[in-house]
mmCIF file with all atom_site columns, C-alpha atoms in Angstrom:
data_model
loop_
_atom_site.group_PDB
_atom_site.id
_atom_site.type_symbol
_atom_site.label_atom_id
_atom_site.label_alt_id
_atom_site.label_comp_id
_atom_site.label_asym_id
_atom_site.label_entity_id
_atom_site.label_seq_id
_atom_site.pdbx_PDB_ins_code
_atom_site.Cartn_x
_atom_site.Cartn_y
_atom_site.Cartn_z
_atom_site.occupancy
_atom_site.B_iso_or_equiv
_atom_site.pdbx_formal_charge
_atom_site.auth_seq_id
_atom_site.auth_comp_id
_atom_site.auth_asym_id
_atom_site.auth_atom_id
_atom_site.pdbx_PDB_model_num
ATOM 1   C CA . MET O 1 1   ? -29.247 -136.717 -85.613 1.00 92.00 ? 1   MET O CA 1
ATOM 2   C CA . ILE O 1 2   ? -30.829 -133.299 -85.152 1.00 97.00 ? 2   ILE O CA 1
ATOM 3   C CA . LYS O 1 3   ? -29.329 -130.417 -87.185 1.00 98.00 ? 3   LYS O CA 1
ATOM 4   C CA . GLY O 1 4   ? -29.472 -126.665 -87.015 1.00 98.00 ? 4   GLY O CA 1
ATOM 5   C CA . SER O 1 5   ? -28.038 -123.759 -88.072 1.00 98.00 ? 5   SER O CA 1
ATOM 6   C CA . CYS O 1 6   ? -27.956 -119.595 -88.146 1.00 98.00 ? 6   CYS O CA 1
ATOM 7   C CA . LEU O 1 7   ? -29.734 -118.175 -90.994 1.00 97.00 ? 7   LEU O CA 1
ATOM 8   C CA . CYS O 1 8   ? -26.011 -117.303 -93.235 1.00 98.00 ? 8   CYS O CA 1
ATOM 9   C CA . GLY O 1 9   ? -25.192 -120.713 -92.162 1.00 97.00 ? 9   GLY O CA 1
ATOM 10  C CA . GLN O 1 10  ? -22.077 -120.267 -90.622 1.00 98.00 ? 10  GLN O CA 1
ATOM 11  C CA . VAL O 1 11  ? -23.004 -121.518 -87.412 1.00 98.00 ? 11  VAL O CA 1
ATOM 12  C CA . THR O 1 12  ? -24.228 -124.937 -87.377 1.00 98.00 ? 12  THR O CA 1
ATOM 13  C CA . TYR O 1 13  ? -24.706 -127.500 -84.727 1.00 98.00 ? 13  TYR O CA 1
ATOM 14  C CA . GLU O 1 14  ? -25.886 -131.360 -84.396 1.00 98.00 ? 14  GLU O CA 1
ATOM 15  C CA . ILE O 1 15  ? -27.811 -133.041 -81.440 1.00 98.00 ? 15  ILE O CA 1
ATOM 16  C CA . PHE O 1 16  ? -26.898 -136.736 -80.594 1.00 97.00 ? 16  PHE O CA 1
ATOM 17  C CA . GLY O 1 17  ? -29.157 -137.202 -78.162 1.00 95.00 ? 17  GLY O CA 1
ATOM 18  C CA . ASP O 1 18  ? -32.813 -136.327 -77.055 1.00 95.00 ? 18  ASP O CA 1
ATOM 19  C CA . VAL O 1 19  ? -34.329 -132.982 -77.003 1.00 97.00 ? 19  VAL O CA 1
ATOM 20  C CA . GLY O 1 20  ? -36.287 -131.970 -73.787 1.00 97.00 ? 20  GLY O CA 1
ATOM 21  C CA . GLU O 1 21  ? -39.906 -130.842 -74.095 1.00 96.00 ? 21  GLU O CA 1
ATOM 22  C CA . ILE O 1 22  ? -40.816 -127.481 -75.889 1.00 97.00 ? 22  ILE O CA 1
ATOM 23  C CA . VAL O 1 23  ? -41.314 -124.492 -74.216 1.00 96.00 ? 23  VAL O CA 1
ATOM 24  C CA . HIS O 1 24  ? -43.116 -120.862 -75.039 1.00 96.00 ? 24  HIS O CA 1
ATOM 25  C CA . CYS O 1 25  ? -41.383 -118.502 -73.511 1.00 95.00 ? 25  CYS O CA 1
ATOM 26  C CA . HIS O 1 26  ? -43.423 -115.001 -73.201 1.00 95.00 ? 26  HIS O CA 1
ATOM 27  C CA . CYS O 1 27  ? -41.021 -113.284 -71.052 1.00 93.00 ? 27  CYS O CA 1
ATOM 28  C CA . ARG O 1 28  ? -39.671 -109.855 -71.787 1.00 94.00 ? 28  ARG O CA 1
ATOM 29  C CA . THR O 1 29  ? -36.053 -110.282 -72.565 1.00 93.00 ? 29  THR O CA 1
ATOM 30  C CA . CYS O 1 30  ? -36.832 -113.750 -74.743 1.00 93.00 ? 30  CYS O CA 1
ATOM 31  C CA . ARG O 1 31  ? -39.565 -111.193 -76.723 1.00 94.00 ? 31  ARG O CA 1
ATOM 32  C CA . LYS O 1 32  ? -36.859 -108.762 -76.748 1.00 93.00 ? 32  LYS O CA 1
ATOM 33  C CA . ALA O 1 33  ? -33.864 -110.791 -77.711 1.00 92.00 ? 33  ALA O CA 1
ATOM 34  C CA . HIS O 1 34  ? -35.550 -112.264 -80.720 1.00 92.00 ? 34  HIS O CA 1
ATOM 35  C CA . GLY O 1 35  ? -38.191 -109.582 -81.969 1.00 92.00 ? 35  GLY O CA 1
ATOM 36  C CA . ALA O 1 36  ? -41.046 -111.946 -81.425 1.00 95.00 ? 36  ALA O CA 1
ATOM 37  C CA . ALA O 1 37  ? -43.991 -112.377 -79.198 1.00 95.00 ? 37  ALA O CA 1
ATOM 38  C CA . PHE O 1 38  ? -42.131 -115.110 -77.405 1.00 95.00 ? 38  PHE O CA 1
ATOM 39  C CA . SER O 1 39  ? -39.548 -117.847 -77.758 1.00 96.00 ? 39  SER O CA 1
ATOM 40  C CA . SER O 1 40  ? -39.984 -121.548 -78.189 1.00 97.00 ? 40  SER O CA 1
ATOM 41  C CA . VAL O 1 41  ? -36.867 -123.262 -76.461 1.00 97.00 ? 41  VAL O CA 1
ATOM 42  C CA . ALA O 1 42  ? -35.916 -126.832 -75.266 1.00 98.00 ? 42  ALA O CA 1
ATOM 43  C CA . ALA O 1 43  ? -33.281 -128.422 -73.040 1.00 98.00 ? 43  ALA O CA 1
ATOM 44  C CA . VAL O 1 44  ? -30.489 -130.347 -74.606 1.00 98.00 ? 44  VAL O CA 1
ATOM 45  C CA . SER O 1 45  ? -27.682 -131.891 -72.404 1.00 98.00 ? 45  SER O CA 1
ATOM 46  C CA . ASP O 1 46  ? -24.069 -130.296 -73.027 1.00 98.00 ? 46  ASP O CA 1
ATOM 47  C CA . ASN O 1 47  ? -22.887 -133.707 -73.979 1.00 98.00 ? 47  ASN O CA 1
ATOM 48  C CA . ASP O 1 48  ? -25.544 -134.227 -76.752 1.00 98.00 ? 48  ASP O CA 1
ATOM 49  C CA . PHE O 1 49  ? -24.495 -130.422 -78.312 1.00 98.00 ? 49  PHE O CA 1
ATOM 50  C CA . THR O 1 50  ? -21.832 -130.130 -80.932 1.00 98.00 ? 50  THR O CA 1
ATOM 51  C CA . LEU O 1 51  ? -21.035 -126.581 -82.381 1.00 98.00 ? 51  LEU O CA 1
ATOM 52  C CA . HIS O 1 52  ? -19.255 -125.585 -85.245 1.00 98.00 ? 52  HIS O CA 1
ATOM 53  C CA . GLY O 1 53  ? -18.498 -122.095 -86.495 1.00 97.00 ? 53  GLY O CA 1
ATOM 54  C CA . GLU O 1 54  ? -18.281 -121.194 -82.638 1.00 95.00 ? 54  GLU O CA 1
ATOM 55  C CA . SER O 1 55  ? -15.450 -118.231 -83.247 1.00 97.00 ? 55  SER O CA 1
ATOM 56  C CA . LEU O 1 56  ? -18.622 -116.286 -84.851 1.00 98.00 ? 56  LEU O CA 1
ATOM 57  C CA . LEU O 1 57  ? -20.742 -116.424 -81.842 1.00 97.00 ? 57  LEU O CA 1
ATOM 58  C CA . ARG O 1 58  ? -20.822 -113.640 -79.639 1.00 98.00 ? 58  ARG O CA 1
ATOM 59  C CA . SER O 1 59  ? -23.026 -113.606 -76.393 1.00 97.00 ? 59  SER O CA 1
ATOM 60  C CA . PHE O 1 60  ? -24.912 -111.630 -74.013 1.00 96.00 ? 60  PHE O CA 1
ATOM 61  C CA . GLU O 1 61  ? -25.510 -111.692 -70.495 1.00 96.00 ? 61  GLU O CA 1
ATOM 62  C CA . SER O 1 62  ? -29.016 -110.920 -70.208 1.00 93.00 ? 62  SER O CA 1
ATOM 63  C CA . SER O 1 63  ? -30.147 -111.741 -66.764 1.00 91.00 ? 63  SER O CA 1
ATOM 64  C CA . PRO O 1 64  ? -27.136 -112.666 -64.131 1.00 95.00 ? 64  PRO O CA 1
ATOM 65  C CA . GLY O 1 65  ? -25.453 -115.906 -64.998 1.00 95.00 ? 65  GLY O CA 1
ATOM 66  C CA . LYS O 1 66  ? -28.094 -116.593 -68.227 1.00 96.00 ? 66  LYS O CA 1
ATOM 67  C CA . HIS O 1 67  ? -25.838 -116.041 -71.697 1.00 97.00 ? 67  HIS O CA 1
ATOM 68  C CA . ARG O 1 68  ? -27.523 -115.816 -74.820 1.00 97.00 ? 68  ARG O CA 1
ATOM 69  C CA . TYR O 1 69  ? -25.347 -116.797 -78.010 1.00 98.00 ? 69  TYR O CA 1
ATOM 70  C CA . PHE O 1 70  ? -26.033 -115.657 -81.294 1.00 97.00 ? 70  PHE O CA 1
ATOM 71  C CA . CYS O 1 71  ? -23.818 -115.215 -84.566 1.00 98.00 ? 71  CYS O CA 1
ATOM 72  C CA . SER O 1 72  ? -22.119 -112.338 -85.266 1.00 97.00 ? 72  SER O CA 1
ATOM 73  C CA . CYS O 1 73  ? -22.908 -112.012 -88.836 1.00 97.00 ? 73  CYS O CA 1
ATOM 74  C CA . CYS O 1 74  ? -26.456 -112.647 -88.830 1.00 97.00 ? 74  CYS O CA 1
ATOM 75  C CA . GLY O 1 75  ? -27.933 -112.263 -85.398 1.00 96.00 ? 75  GLY O CA 1
ATOM 76  C CA . THR O 1 76  ? -29.913 -115.568 -85.250 1.00 96.00 ? 76  THR O CA 1
ATOM 77  C CA . GLN O 1 77  ? -30.117 -116.870 -81.498 1.00 96.00 ? 77  GLN O CA 1
ATOM 78  C CA . ILE O 1 78  ? -28.885 -120.506 -81.193 1.00 98.00 ? 78  ILE O CA 1
ATOM 79  C CA . TYR O 1 79  ? -28.973 -121.234 -77.638 1.00 98.00 ? 79  TYR O CA 1
ATOM 80  C CA . ALA O 1 80  ? -28.376 -119.542 -74.230 1.00 97.00 ? 80  ALA O CA 1
ATOM 81  C CA . LYS O 1 81  ? -26.596 -121.162 -70.705 1.00 97.00 ? 81  LYS O CA 1
ATOM 82  C CA . ARG O 1 82  ? -27.611 -120.955 -67.553 1.00 96.00 ? 82  ARG O CA 1
ATOM 83  C CA . GLU O 1 83  ? -24.066 -120.966 -65.460 1.00 96.00 ? 83  GLU O CA 1
ATOM 84  C CA . GLY O 1 84  ? -23.975 -124.161 -63.492 1.00 96.00 ? 84  GLY O CA 1
ATOM 85  C CA . THR O 1 85  ? -26.070 -126.190 -65.451 1.00 97.00 ? 85  THR O CA 1
ATOM 86  C CA . GLU O 1 86  ? -25.722 -129.260 -67.744 1.00 97.00 ? 86  GLU O CA 1
ATOM 87  C CA . HIS O 1 87  ? -27.550 -128.187 -70.402 1.00 98.00 ? 87  HIS O CA 1
ATOM 88  C CA . ILE O 1 88  ? -28.135 -125.381 -72.842 1.00 98.00 ? 88  ILE O CA 1
ATOM 89  C CA . ILE O 1 89  ? -31.380 -123.683 -73.912 1.00 97.00 ? 89  ILE O CA 1
ATOM 90  C CA . LEU O 1 90  ? -31.864 -124.464 -77.449 1.00 98.00 ? 90  LEU O CA 1
ATOM 91  C CA . ARG O 1 91  ? -33.501 -121.773 -79.476 1.00 97.00 ? 91  ARG O CA 1
ATOM 92  C CA . LEU O 1 92  ? -35.713 -124.114 -81.910 1.00 97.00 ? 92  LEU O CA 1
ATOM 93  C CA . GLY O 1 93  ? -35.849 -121.424 -84.579 1.00 96.00 ? 93  GLY O CA 1
ATOM 94  C CA . SER O 1 94  ? -32.550 -122.448 -85.211 1.00 97.00 ? 94  SER O CA 1
ATOM 95  C CA . LEU O 1 95  ? -33.282 -126.074 -86.346 1.00 97.00 ? 95  LEU O CA 1
ATOM 96  C CA . ASP O 1 96  ? -33.100 -127.219 -89.842 1.00 97.00 ? 96  ASP O CA 1
ATOM 97  C CA . ASN O 1 97  ? -35.017 -130.361 -88.806 1.00 95.00 ? 97  ASN O CA 1
ATOM 98  C CA . ASP O 1 98  ? -38.005 -132.137 -86.444 1.00 94.00 ? 98  ASP O CA 1
ATOM 99  C CA . PRO O 1 99  ? -36.637 -132.199 -82.937 1.00 95.00 ? 99  PRO O CA 1
ATOM 100 C CA . ARG O 1 100 ? -38.589 -135.253 -82.560 1.00 94.00 ? 100 ARG O CA 1
ATOM 101 C CA . THR O 1 101 ? -39.950 -133.731 -79.173 1.00 96.00 ? 101 THR O CA 1
ATOM 102 C CA . VAL O 1 102 ? -43.133 -132.485 -77.715 1.00 95.00 ? 102 VAL O CA 1
ATOM 103 C CA . GLU O 1 103 ? -44.769 -129.036 -76.550 1.00 93.00 ? 103 GLU O CA 1
ATOM 104 C CA . LYS O 1 104 ? -44.897 -128.539 -72.439 1.00 94.00 ? 104 LYS O CA 1
ATOM 105 C CA . ASN O 1 105 ? -46.276 -125.271 -71.798 1.00 91.00 ? 105 ASN O CA 1
ATOM 106 C CA . HIS O 1 106 ? -46.185 -121.384 -72.398 1.00 94.00 ? 106 HIS O CA 1
ATOM 107 C CA . ILE O 1 107 ? -43.863 -119.416 -69.242 1.00 94.00 ? 107 ILE O CA 1
ATOM 108 C CA . TRP O 1 108 ? -44.215 -115.778 -67.802 1.00 94.00 ? 108 TRP O CA 1
ATOM 109 C CA . VAL O 1 109 ? -47.331 -115.280 -69.822 1.00 94.00 ? 109 VAL O CA 1
ATOM 110 C CA . SER O 1 110 ? -47.752 -112.485 -66.878 1.00 95.00 ? 110 SER O CA 1
ATOM 111 C CA . GLN O 1 111 ? -44.874 -110.658 -69.148 1.00 95.00 ? 111 GLN O CA 1
ATOM 112 C CA . LYS O 1 112 ? -46.603 -111.429 -72.795 1.00 94.00 ? 112 LYS O CA 1
ATOM 113 C CA . ALA O 1 113 ? -46.693 -108.951 -75.534 1.00 95.00 ? 113 ALA O CA 1
ATOM 114 C CA . SER O 1 114 ? -49.975 -107.085 -75.356 1.00 94.00 ? 114 SER O CA 1
ATOM 115 C CA . TRP O 1 115 ? -50.945 -107.574 -78.467 1.00 94.00 ? 115 TRP O CA 1
ATOM 116 C CA . TYR O 1 116 ? -50.534 -111.571 -78.844 1.00 93.00 ? 116 TYR O CA 1
ATOM 117 C CA . ALA O 1 117 ? -53.569 -113.711 -77.533 1.00 91.00 ? 117 ALA O CA 1
ATOM 118 C CA . ILE O 1 118 ? -52.612 -117.070 -76.828 1.00 90.00 ? 118 ILE O CA 1
ATOM 119 C CA . ASP O 1 119 ? -54.806 -120.022 -78.521 1.00 86.00 ? 119 ASP O CA 1
ATOM 120 C CA . THR O 1 120 ? -53.741 -122.867 -77.213 1.00 86.00 ? 120 THR O CA 1
ATOM 121 C CA . LYS O 1 121 ? -54.553 -126.194 -74.998 1.00 86.00 ? 121 LYS O CA 1
ATOM 122 C CA . LEU O 1 122 ? -51.389 -126.311 -73.512 1.00 83.00 ? 122 LEU O CA 1
ATOM 123 C CA . PRO O 1 123 ? -50.884 -125.095 -69.900 1.00 83.00 ? 123 PRO O CA 1
ATOM 124 C CA . LEU O 1 124 ? -50.281 -121.268 -69.182 1.00 87.00 ? 124 LEU O CA 1
ATOM 125 C CA . CYS O 1 125 ? -48.066 -120.502 -66.328 1.00 88.00 ? 125 CYS O CA 1
ATOM 126 C CA . LEU O 1 126 ? -47.638 -116.840 -64.950 1.00 88.00 ? 126 LEU O CA 1
ATOM 127 C CA . GLU O 1 127 ? -43.950 -117.409 -64.390 1.00 86.00 ? 127 GLU O CA 1
ATOM 128 C CA . PHE O 1 128 ? -41.319 -119.997 -64.911 1.00 76.00 ? 128 PHE O CA 1
ATOM 129 C CA . GLU O 1 129 ? -42.636 -123.287 -63.409 1.00 63.00 ? 129 GLU O CA 1
#
């Protein structure tokens, strides 16, 4: 089982299935939401994700149909959810143990922070691909 939590520990989760491949997103909204050069994420089936402390979560619709969920106490982003999908977009910085998956690529590098140089052998995609 894979576990994760927010910084203050009041929101926790468990994953009982597979975590999708890791994607590093450089889009403007991920950079702003995380206060970092990029956000590392992976898909997790709704049926495999169990959340505890849900009453402390708040959300923000960062783009039409996409809500970002974060702890209202400490601000840790836990996941995002697009309307009409059967998976969440897990924010990997909230993991407490190894997700047992691999990196896939960097996306939205057309919007990457000017002060960050990507030094990787992973594929670079100008937008979401």
